Tab-separated table of C-alpha atoms and ligand atoms in Angstrom:
chain	number	residue	atom	x	y	z
K	1	MET	CA	94.771	58.046	15.633
K	2	LYS	CA	93.154	54.637	15.881
K	3	ARG	CA	93.182	52.650	19.112
K	4	GLN	CA	95.603	49.761	18.761
K	5	LEU	CA	94.709	46.151	19.500
K	6	ARG	CA	98.010	44.281	19.834
K	7	VAL	CA	97.427	40.671	18.842
K	8	GLY	CA	99.331	37.488	19.671
K	9	LEU	CA	98.340	34.624	17.368
K	10	VAL	CA	98.846	30.923	18.122
K	11	GLY	CA	99.212	28.701	15.027
K	12	TYR	CA	100.398	29.387	11.495
K	13	GLY	CA	98.326	26.746	9.682
K	14	PHE	CA	95.064	27.060	7.793
K	15	MET	CA	93.467	29.315	10.384
K	16	GLY	CA	96.676	31.177	11.179
K	17	ARG	CA	96.697	32.322	7.557
K	18	ALA	CA	92.979	33.130	7.487
K	19	HIS	CA	93.187	35.211	10.687
K	20	SER	CA	96.396	36.985	9.654
K	21	ASN	CA	94.787	38.010	6.392
K	22	ALA	CA	91.770	39.358	8.301
K	23	TYR	CA	93.956	41.413	10.660
K	24	ARG	CA	95.763	42.923	7.687
K	25	GLN	CA	92.636	43.671	5.633
K	26	VAL	CA	90.037	44.756	8.142
K	27	ASN	CA	90.926	48.472	8.319
K	28	ARG	CA	91.222	48.721	4.573
K	29	PHE	CA	87.566	47.796	4.090
K	30	PHE	CA	85.745	48.636	7.349
K	31	ASP	CA	85.529	51.981	9.141
K	32	LEU	CA	86.694	51.204	12.654
K	33	GLU	CA	88.235	53.116	15.539
K	34	THR	CA	90.498	50.157	16.297
K	35	GLU	CA	93.496	48.930	14.393
K	36	PRO	CA	94.884	45.424	14.952
K	37	VAL	CA	98.649	45.289	15.311
K	38	LEU	CA	100.249	41.979	14.348
K	39	LYS	CA	102.510	41.877	17.391
K	40	ALA	CA	103.592	38.244	17.678
K	41	ALA	CA	102.924	34.876	16.090
K	42	CYS	CA	103.500	31.665	18.001
K	43	ALA	CA	104.084	28.001	17.118
K	44	ARG	CA	106.705	25.400	17.978
K	45	ASP	CA	108.658	25.110	14.713
K	46	GLU	CA	110.835	28.236	14.674
K	47	ALA	CA	111.921	28.126	11.019
K	48	LYS	CA	108.403	27.629	9.659
K	49	LEU	CA	107.057	30.211	12.083
K	50	ARG	CA	109.650	32.780	10.998
K	51	ALA	CA	108.738	32.284	7.333
K	52	PHE	CA	105.040	32.652	8.158
K	53	ALA	CA	105.638	35.763	10.287
K	54	ASP	CA	107.670	37.393	7.516
K	55	ARG	CA	105.058	36.602	4.891
K	56	PHE	CA	102.126	38.033	6.865
K	57	GLY	CA	103.979	40.826	8.648
K	58	TRP	CA	103.985	39.650	12.260
K	59	GLU	CA	106.491	41.803	14.181
K	60	THR	CA	107.957	39.062	16.407
K	61	ILE	CA	107.686	35.339	17.104
K	62	GLU	CA	107.393	33.123	20.182
K	63	THR	CA	107.851	29.344	20.226
K	64	ASP	CA	106.010	28.823	23.526
K	65	TRP	CA	102.452	30.089	23.921
K	66	ARG	CA	103.089	30.656	27.642
K	67	ARG	CA	105.615	33.356	26.758
K	68	LEU	CA	103.111	34.888	24.384
K	69	VAL	CA	100.449	35.068	27.074
K	70	GLU	CA	102.889	36.656	29.556
K	71	ARG	CA	103.904	39.480	27.240
K	72	GLN	CA	102.857	42.933	28.409
K	73	ASP	CA	102.818	44.337	24.881
K	74	ILE	CA	99.955	42.058	23.816
K	75	ASP	CA	96.248	42.799	24.390
K	76	ALA	CA	94.553	39.863	22.671
K	77	ILE	CA	95.411	36.190	22.319
K	78	ASP	CA	94.018	34.524	19.208
K	79	ILE	CA	93.985	30.718	19.405
K	80	GLY	CA	94.340	29.083	15.983
K	81	SER	CA	95.961	25.825	17.091
K	82	PRO	CA	94.402	22.337	17.349
K	83	ASN	CA	91.471	21.671	19.652
K	84	ASN	CA	93.392	20.058	22.528
K	85	THR	CA	95.346	23.314	23.045
K	86	HIS	CA	92.356	25.653	23.295
K	87	ARG	CA	91.483	25.136	26.952
K	88	GLU	CA	94.915	25.634	28.488
K	89	ILE	CA	95.757	28.670	26.363
K	90	ALA	CA	92.363	30.313	26.894
K	91	LEU	CA	92.495	29.816	30.681
K	92	ALA	CA	95.999	31.285	30.880
K	93	ALA	CA	95.073	34.184	28.617
K	94	ALA	CA	91.961	35.008	30.642
K	95	ALA	CA	93.953	34.818	33.891
K	96	ALA	CA	96.432	37.298	32.379
K	97	GLY	CA	93.546	39.654	31.577
K	98	LYS	CA	93.864	39.265	27.813
K	99	ILE	CA	91.069	39.487	25.289
K	100	VAL	CA	90.580	35.947	23.950
K	101	LEU	CA	89.587	34.903	20.448
K	102	CYS	CA	89.418	31.178	19.826
K	103	GLU	CA	88.875	28.897	16.881
K	104	LYS	CA	86.032	26.403	16.836
K	105	PRO	CA	85.192	23.983	18.275
K	106	LEU	CA	85.732	25.973	21.454
K	107	ALA	CA	86.846	22.865	23.346
K	108	MET	CA	87.223	19.090	23.367
K	109	ASN	CA	83.874	18.728	25.177
K	110	GLY	CA	81.211	20.576	27.141
K	111	ASP	CA	83.030	20.406	30.489
K	112	GLU	CA	86.070	22.149	29.040
K	113	ALA	CA	83.891	24.706	27.282
K	114	ARG	CA	82.086	25.454	30.543
K	115	GLU	CA	85.373	26.014	32.353
K	116	MET	CA	86.650	28.283	29.578
K	117	THR	CA	83.435	30.294	29.511
K	118	ALA	CA	83.563	30.758	33.286
K	119	ALA	CA	87.186	31.877	32.989
K	120	VAL	CA	86.659	34.597	30.380
K	121	GLU	CA	83.445	35.794	31.991
K	122	GLY	CA	85.023	35.709	35.464
K	123	ALA	CA	87.974	37.740	34.216
K	124	GLY	CA	85.607	40.104	32.412
K	125	VAL	CA	87.575	39.904	29.172
K	126	PRO	CA	86.011	40.268	25.708
K	127	ASN	CA	85.840	36.887	23.990
K	128	PHE	CA	84.885	35.543	20.603
K	129	VAL	CA	84.773	32.236	18.712
K	130	TRP	CA	85.521	32.116	14.991
K	131	PHE	CA	82.389	30.373	13.706
K	132	ASN	CA	82.995	32.251	10.482
K	133	TYR	CA	80.059	30.904	8.466
K	134	ARG	CA	77.712	33.270	10.271
K	135	ARG	CA	79.549	35.958	8.305
K	136	VAL	CA	78.886	34.509	4.868
K	137	SER	CA	76.736	37.303	3.449
K	138	ALA	CA	74.046	34.902	2.228
K	139	ILE	CA	73.786	33.235	5.665
K	140	SER	CA	73.602	36.640	7.331
K	141	LEU	CA	70.828	37.472	4.877
K	142	ALA	CA	69.030	34.274	5.932
K	143	LYS	CA	69.241	35.519	9.525
K	144	GLN	CA	67.794	38.864	8.439
K	145	VAL	CA	64.928	37.086	6.651
K	146	VAL	CA	64.176	35.077	9.824
K	147	ASP	CA	64.398	38.152	12.066
K	148	GLU	CA	62.026	40.031	9.767
K	149	GLY	CA	59.423	37.339	10.464
K	150	ARG	CA	59.170	36.240	6.843
K	151	ILE	CA	59.459	32.499	7.557
K	152	GLY	CA	56.524	32.261	9.942
K	153	ARG	CA	56.199	29.320	12.299
K	154	PRO	CA	59.283	27.143	11.701
K	155	PHE	CA	58.658	23.458	10.985
K	156	HIS	CA	61.933	21.961	9.757
K	157	TYR	CA	65.643	22.814	9.976
K	158	ARG	CA	67.945	20.621	7.900
K	159	ALA	CA	71.722	20.836	7.554
K	160	GLN	CA	74.400	18.794	5.839
K	161	TYR	CA	78.154	19.198	6.023
K	162	LEU	CA	79.843	16.738	3.688
K	163	GLN	CA	83.467	16.235	2.640
K	164	ASP	CA	85.384	13.349	1.040
K	165	TRP	CA	89.055	13.724	1.942
K	166	THR	CA	89.543	10.867	4.464
K	167	ILE	CA	88.257	7.954	2.388
K	168	SER	CA	91.706	6.429	1.723
K	169	PRO	CA	92.686	3.973	4.509
K	170	GLU	CA	96.330	4.871	3.822
K	171	LEU	CA	95.819	8.465	4.932
K	172	GLU	CA	97.997	8.923	7.999
K	173	LEU	CA	96.807	10.191	11.344
K	174	GLY	CA	98.532	13.022	13.274
K	175	GLY	CA	100.606	16.048	12.289
K	176	PRO	CA	99.503	19.159	10.398
K	177	THR	CA	95.821	19.010	9.395
K	178	LEU	CA	95.683	15.235	10.077
K	179	TRP	CA	95.544	15.819	13.843
K	180	ARG	CA	91.807	15.899	13.027
K	181	LEU	CA	91.877	12.086	12.798
K	182	ASP	CA	93.353	11.690	16.286
K	183	ALA	CA	90.786	11.865	19.085
K	184	GLU	CA	93.474	12.845	21.617
K	185	VAL	CA	94.061	16.070	19.684
K	186	ALA	CA	90.706	16.717	18.035
K	187	GLY	CA	88.371	15.537	20.811
K	188	ALA	CA	85.904	14.213	18.260
K	189	GLY	CA	85.660	13.710	14.517
K	190	VAL	CA	83.259	15.336	12.125
K	191	SER	CA	80.972	16.203	15.035
K	192	GLY	CA	83.473	18.697	16.490
K	193	ASP	CA	84.916	19.715	13.143
K	194	LEU	CA	81.889	20.039	10.849
K	195	VAL	CA	78.660	19.499	12.800
K	196	ALA	CA	79.866	22.232	15.171
K	197	HIS	CA	79.579	24.738	12.318
K	198	SER	CA	76.123	23.484	11.329
K	199	VAL	CA	74.899	23.624	14.919
K	200	ASP	CA	76.282	27.115	15.540
K	201	THR	CA	74.445	28.409	12.481
K	202	ALA	CA	71.280	26.498	13.406
K	203	LEU	CA	71.154	27.867	16.953
K	204	TRP	CA	71.679	31.338	15.535
K	205	LEU	CA	68.909	31.028	12.940
K	206	ASN	CA	66.397	28.843	14.764
K	207	GLY	CA	67.118	29.015	18.504
K	208	PRO	CA	68.089	26.325	21.046
K	209	LEU	CA	67.949	22.579	20.440
K	210	ALA	CA	66.102	20.769	23.233
K	211	SER	CA	66.791	17.070	22.598
K	212	VAL	CA	68.611	14.874	20.084
K	213	THR	CA	69.110	11.311	18.960
K	214	GLY	CA	72.128	10.479	16.841
K	215	MET	CA	74.453	7.912	15.398
K	216	THR	CA	78.127	7.919	14.436
K	217	GLU	CA	80.299	5.602	12.364
K	218	ILE	CA	84.000	4.920	12.002
K	219	PHE	CA	84.554	3.598	8.474
K	220	VAL	CA	88.348	3.216	8.677
K	221	LYS	CA	89.138	1.604	12.015
K	222	GLU	CA	92.939	1.838	12.019
K	223	ARG	CA	95.409	4.205	10.357
K	224	PRO	CA	99.179	4.606	9.958
K	225	VAL	CA	100.634	7.307	12.216
K	226	GLN	CA	102.350	10.272	10.593
K	227	GLY	CA	106.085	10.426	11.317
K	228	GLU	CA	106.172	6.946	12.924
K	229	PRO	CA	106.791	4.367	10.140
K	230	GLY	CA	105.216	0.968	10.897
K	231	ARG	CA	103.010	2.237	13.727
K	232	ARG	CA	99.234	2.084	13.355
K	233	LYS	CA	96.671	3.564	15.674
K	234	VAL	CA	93.041	2.630	16.292
K	235	VAL	CA	90.791	5.417	15.040
K	236	THR	CA	88.323	6.666	17.653
K	237	ILE	CA	87.008	9.838	16.055
K	238	ASP	CA	83.622	9.768	14.350
K	239	ASP	CA	84.030	9.602	10.546
K	240	ALA	CA	80.343	10.321	10.071
K	241	CYS	CA	77.702	11.721	12.409
K	242	GLN	CA	74.024	12.197	11.854
K	243	PHE	CA	71.296	13.176	14.231
K	244	MET	CA	67.774	14.405	14.492
K	245	GLY	CA	66.263	16.481	17.207
K	246	ARG	CA	63.687	18.942	18.420
K	247	PHE	CA	64.230	22.663	18.700
K	248	ALA	CA	62.786	24.511	21.685
K	249	ASN	CA	60.480	26.353	19.250
K	250	GLY	CA	58.846	23.034	18.292
K	251	SER	CA	60.474	22.586	14.887
K	252	LEU	CA	62.285	19.388	13.896
K	253	ALA	CA	66.016	19.080	13.223
K	254	LEU	CA	67.932	16.861	10.815
K	255	PHE	CA	71.733	17.025	10.563
K	256	GLU	CA	74.187	14.917	8.568
K	257	SER	CA	77.960	15.135	8.396
K	258	THR	CA	80.713	12.974	6.956
K	259	ARG	CA	84.150	12.978	5.352
K	260	TYR	CA	83.128	10.018	3.145
K	261	ALA	CA	80.761	11.643	0.632
K	262	ARG	CA	82.748	11.144	-2.579
K	263	GLY	CA	82.639	14.329	-4.657
K	264	ARG	CA	81.559	16.596	-1.812
K	265	LYS	CA	84.421	18.922	-0.871
K	266	ASN	CA	82.973	21.449	1.535
K	267	TYR	CA	79.267	20.912	0.991
K	268	ASN	CA	77.747	22.874	3.835
K	269	THR	CA	74.030	23.383	3.375
K	270	LEU	CA	71.066	24.509	5.425
K	271	GLU	CA	67.360	24.752	4.826
K	272	LEU	CA	64.661	26.189	7.036
K	273	ASN	CA	61.027	25.549	6.170
K	274	GLY	CA	58.379	27.698	7.807
K	275	GLU	CA	54.674	28.292	7.432
K	276	TRP	CA	55.122	31.175	4.994
K	277	ALA	CA	58.529	30.749	3.439
K	278	SER	CA	61.727	28.713	3.201
K	279	VAL	CA	65.418	29.562	2.849
K	280	TYR	CA	68.177	27.325	1.483
K	281	PHE	CA	71.954	27.867	1.364
K	282	ASP	CA	74.841	25.832	-0.075
K	283	LEU	CA	78.439	26.870	0.627
K	284	GLU	CA	79.577	25.491	-2.728
K	285	ASP	CA	77.381	28.218	-4.268
K	286	PRO	CA	78.122	30.795	-1.585
K	287	HIS	CA	76.859	33.977	-3.210
K	288	ARG	CA	73.301	32.751	-3.428
K	289	LEU	CA	70.482	32.500	-0.927
K	290	GLN	CA	67.470	30.609	-2.181
K	291	PHE	CA	64.143	31.870	-0.929
K	292	TYR	CA	60.617	30.597	-1.467
K	293	ASP	CA	57.786	32.935	-0.487
K	294	HIS	CA	54.258	31.553	-0.214
K	295	GLY	CA	53.070	35.176	-0.213
K	296	ASP	CA	53.976	35.588	-3.882
K	297	ALA	CA	51.117	35.618	-6.371
K	298	ASP	CA	50.038	32.019	-7.036
K	299	HIS	CA	51.181	31.991	-10.651
K	300	LEU	CA	54.634	33.267	-9.625
K	301	HIS	CA	55.376	30.718	-6.895
K	302	GLY	CA	58.899	29.363	-7.176
K	303	TRP	CA	62.314	29.419	-5.557
K	304	ARG	CA	64.198	32.693	-6.024
K	305	SER	CA	67.954	32.533	-6.235
K	306	ILE	CA	69.133	35.794	-4.711
K	307	HIS	CA	72.624	36.837	-5.807
K	308	VAL	CA	73.831	38.245	-2.492
K	309	THR	CA	76.183	40.887	-3.852
K	310	GLY	CA	74.179	44.119	-3.564
K	311	PHE	CA	74.958	47.118	-1.361
K	312	GLU	CA	71.752	46.286	0.531
K	313	HIS	CA	73.076	42.829	1.502
K	314	PRO	CA	74.990	42.125	4.734
K	315	TYR	CA	78.668	43.213	4.575
K	316	MET	CA	78.632	43.696	0.786
K	317	LYS	CA	78.811	47.481	0.681
K	318	GLN	CA	82.199	47.212	2.422
K	319	TRP	CA	83.603	45.298	-0.525
K	320	TRP	CA	83.123	45.787	-4.272
K	321	VAL	CA	80.282	46.916	-6.515
K	322	PRO	CA	76.999	44.976	-6.922
K	323	GLY	CA	77.434	41.725	-8.816
K	324	CYS	CA	81.058	41.255	-7.733
K	325	THR	CA	81.543	38.271	-5.476
K	326	ILE	CA	83.679	37.848	-2.378
K	327	GLY	CA	85.169	34.628	-1.013
K	328	TYR	CA	85.976	32.389	1.925
K	329	GLU	CA	88.623	34.643	3.451
K	330	HIS	CA	86.191	37.550	3.648
K	331	THR	CA	84.087	35.710	6.224
K	332	PHE	CA	86.986	36.071	8.669
K	333	THR	CA	87.451	39.755	7.883
K	334	ASN	CA	83.704	40.339	8.315
K	335	ALA	CA	83.820	38.472	11.637
K	336	LEU	CA	86.810	40.468	12.859
K	337	ALA	CA	85.149	43.744	11.873
K	338	ASP	CA	82.090	42.789	13.941
K	339	PHE	CA	84.280	41.790	16.867
K	340	LEU	CA	86.201	45.089	16.830
K	341	LYS	CA	83.009	47.099	16.412
K	342	GLY	CA	81.538	45.194	19.360
K	343	MET	CA	84.478	46.160	21.543
K	344	GLU	CA	84.095	49.783	20.480
K	345	THR	CA	80.376	49.911	21.263
K	346	GLY	CA	80.563	47.745	24.386
K	347	GLU	CA	78.121	45.257	22.884
K	348	LEU	CA	80.138	42.118	22.291
K	349	ALA	CA	79.812	40.419	18.930
K	350	HIS	CA	78.540	36.859	18.789
K	351	PRO	CA	79.365	34.016	18.963
K	352	THR	CA	80.983	34.472	22.351
K	353	PHE	CA	82.449	31.615	24.399
K	354	ARG	CA	78.983	31.200	25.948
K	355	ASP	CA	77.380	30.773	22.534
K	356	ALA	CA	80.050	28.231	21.588
K	357	LEU	CA	79.466	26.412	24.898
K	358	ARG	CA	75.828	25.925	23.829
K	359	THR	CA	77.022	24.338	20.594
K	360	GLN	CA	79.431	22.123	22.509
K	361	LEU	CA	76.612	20.895	24.764
K	362	VAL	CA	74.576	19.905	21.700
K	363	LEU	CA	77.579	17.935	20.378
K	364	ASP	CA	78.005	16.214	23.758
K	365	ALA	CA	74.340	15.202	23.704
K	366	VAL	CA	74.634	13.852	20.139
K	367	LEU	CA	77.694	11.763	21.026
K	368	GLU	CA	76.049	10.495	24.212
K	369	SER	CA	73.003	9.472	22.197
K	370	ALA	CA	75.216	7.710	19.649
K	371	ARG	CA	76.873	5.770	22.500
K	372	THR	CA	73.692	4.852	24.361
K	373	GLY	CA	71.167	4.587	21.528
K	374	ARG	CA	68.789	6.845	23.440
K	375	TRP	CA	67.282	10.319	23.064
K	376	VAL	CA	69.265	12.828	25.131
K	377	ASP	CA	68.152	16.215	26.444
K	378	VAL	CA	70.679	18.943	25.662
K	379	ALA	CA	72.255	20.082	28.942
K	380	GLN	CA	71.783	23.644	30.096
K	381	GLU	CA	74.815	25.882	30.464
O	1	LIG	N1	86.550	28.409	11.370
O	1	LIG	C1	86.790	27.439	10.512
O	1	LIG	O1	86.108	27.265	9.534
O	1	LIG	C2	87.954	26.516	10.742
O	1	LIG	C3	88.574	25.897	9.654
O	1	LIG	C4	89.686	25.089	9.902
O	1	LIG	C5	90.126	24.900	11.198
O	1	LIG	N2	89.478	25.492	12.238
O	1	LIG	C6	89.962	25.302	13.623
O	1	LIG	O2	91.178	26.024	13.779
O	1	LIG	C7	92.074	25.309	14.635
O	1	LIG	C8	93.374	25.044	13.870
O	1	LIG	O3	93.081	24.313	12.703
O	1	LIG	P1	93.998	24.430	11.367
O	1	LIG	O4	93.212	23.840	10.275
O	1	LIG	O5	94.505	25.813	11.240
O	1	LIG	O6	95.174	23.446	11.764
O	1	LIG	P2	96.628	23.349	11.108
O	1	LIG	O7	97.113	21.981	11.358
O	1	LIG	O8	96.608	23.885	9.717
O	1	LIG	O9	97.480	24.406	11.981
O	1	LIG	C9	97.635	24.246	13.366
O	1	LIG	C10	98.729	25.174	13.843
O	1	LIG	O10	98.820	25.090	15.261
O	1	LIG	C11	100.208	24.980	15.617
O	1	LIG	N3	100.309	24.298	16.917
O	1	LIG	C12	99.977	23.025	17.203
O	1	LIG	N4	100.201	22.788	18.515
O	1	LIG	C13	100.692	23.920	19.054
O	1	LIG	C14	101.122	24.297	20.347
O	1	LIG	N5	101.112	23.430	21.367
O	1	LIG	N6	101.594	25.564	20.531
O	1	LIG	C15	101.624	26.433	19.505
O	1	LIG	N7	101.219	26.144	18.261
O	1	LIG	C16	100.759	24.889	18.027
O	1	LIG	C17	100.815	24.208	14.455
O	1	LIG	O11	102.201	24.392	14.389
O	1	LIG	C18	100.101	24.869	13.281
O	1	LIG	O12	100.738	26.063	12.938
O	1	LIG	C19	91.329	24.058	15.054
O	1	LIG	O13	90.711	24.261	16.290
O	1	LIG	C20	90.288	23.873	13.969
O	1	LIG	O14	89.150	23.164	14.388
O	1	LIG	C21	88.419	26.296	12.025
């Protein structure tokens, strides 16, 4: 008999679907002592929620997250709703002694993230943030390469996260998905949405960022409001955000993110250049890790493109046979497997709320620098 983890999920959108799929698949592919039970799904629109719950097999529904958090038959609250809901739900869940899983960015800003981290740690409840890109097999392999000491002294870390879906000035603001364009709901623009991913991966691969200087831009200054014909709202999220910085290990950082790079859909790249070797990853070619090794014989120097689908590669032996690829949704299943395993062993999987707080503090520093035009030291937790 497996130990049951009874889950209450908030949100049935993009992430609600990704998480539900992970809960359903994880025991089919990973050997775990724990089995998630899809106890209740929660959102405000009852009809849409019911259809979602039926499709993914959630046992019951709740239309108020407060009810969900109060339920005695639920062990874990999984927050997959927009950013402005994370804090209140996480604080209530921690106070009720629930395990808390939360989507990224953890919070609207560093102060909220600090409060949330103190709450889960104070309550002593397991916690986790769904920065799923750590669980792309090729990115996990990059981490392995770094941990094995193959890169040598790091000199440069470079990341881009580029999309192109908000270029039209007629795109409305607010409502499903488009809450991302409303600072009151999203907190920030691409910095919280996209740069957060890049920073989480960077801190994981290359350690803490010490100081940053950045700039942001709003290309479309005003947008129509979804569901309110005739009303327009001034846009205050960052449409683009770029910054450079210094890592604590002495290497230099360069980050760029935008939703105005025509032709780039989910172009999430990273490159780390060290004394002995470099790694490069591009999410639009997700099965490959590129690796350059200065230790190769001189006449064989060149970038290798490693097809990360072998049994020896992170997570891959859980899936198909070598050469067969996996996809976006598997990153969530891999992440959930690590989280459950962490609870079983008592060694919590990362990123925890505290890890995500560190990312949030980098974002705060970048936005402060963009406002003031100065270099800003990243605040300590
Ligand atoms: N890990 C990733 O790569 C990734 C990708 C996309 C989104 N996200 C994050 O996931 C979260 C949700 O994003 P999404 O793309 O799924 O959004 P979405 O618009 O697709 O879905 C949001 C859901 O939250 C529900 N909701 C909104 N307010 C609510 C409330 N007060 N109570 C209960 N339910 C409420 C909506 O009904 C909807 O079901 C955000 O924090 C976002 O940043 C993470």
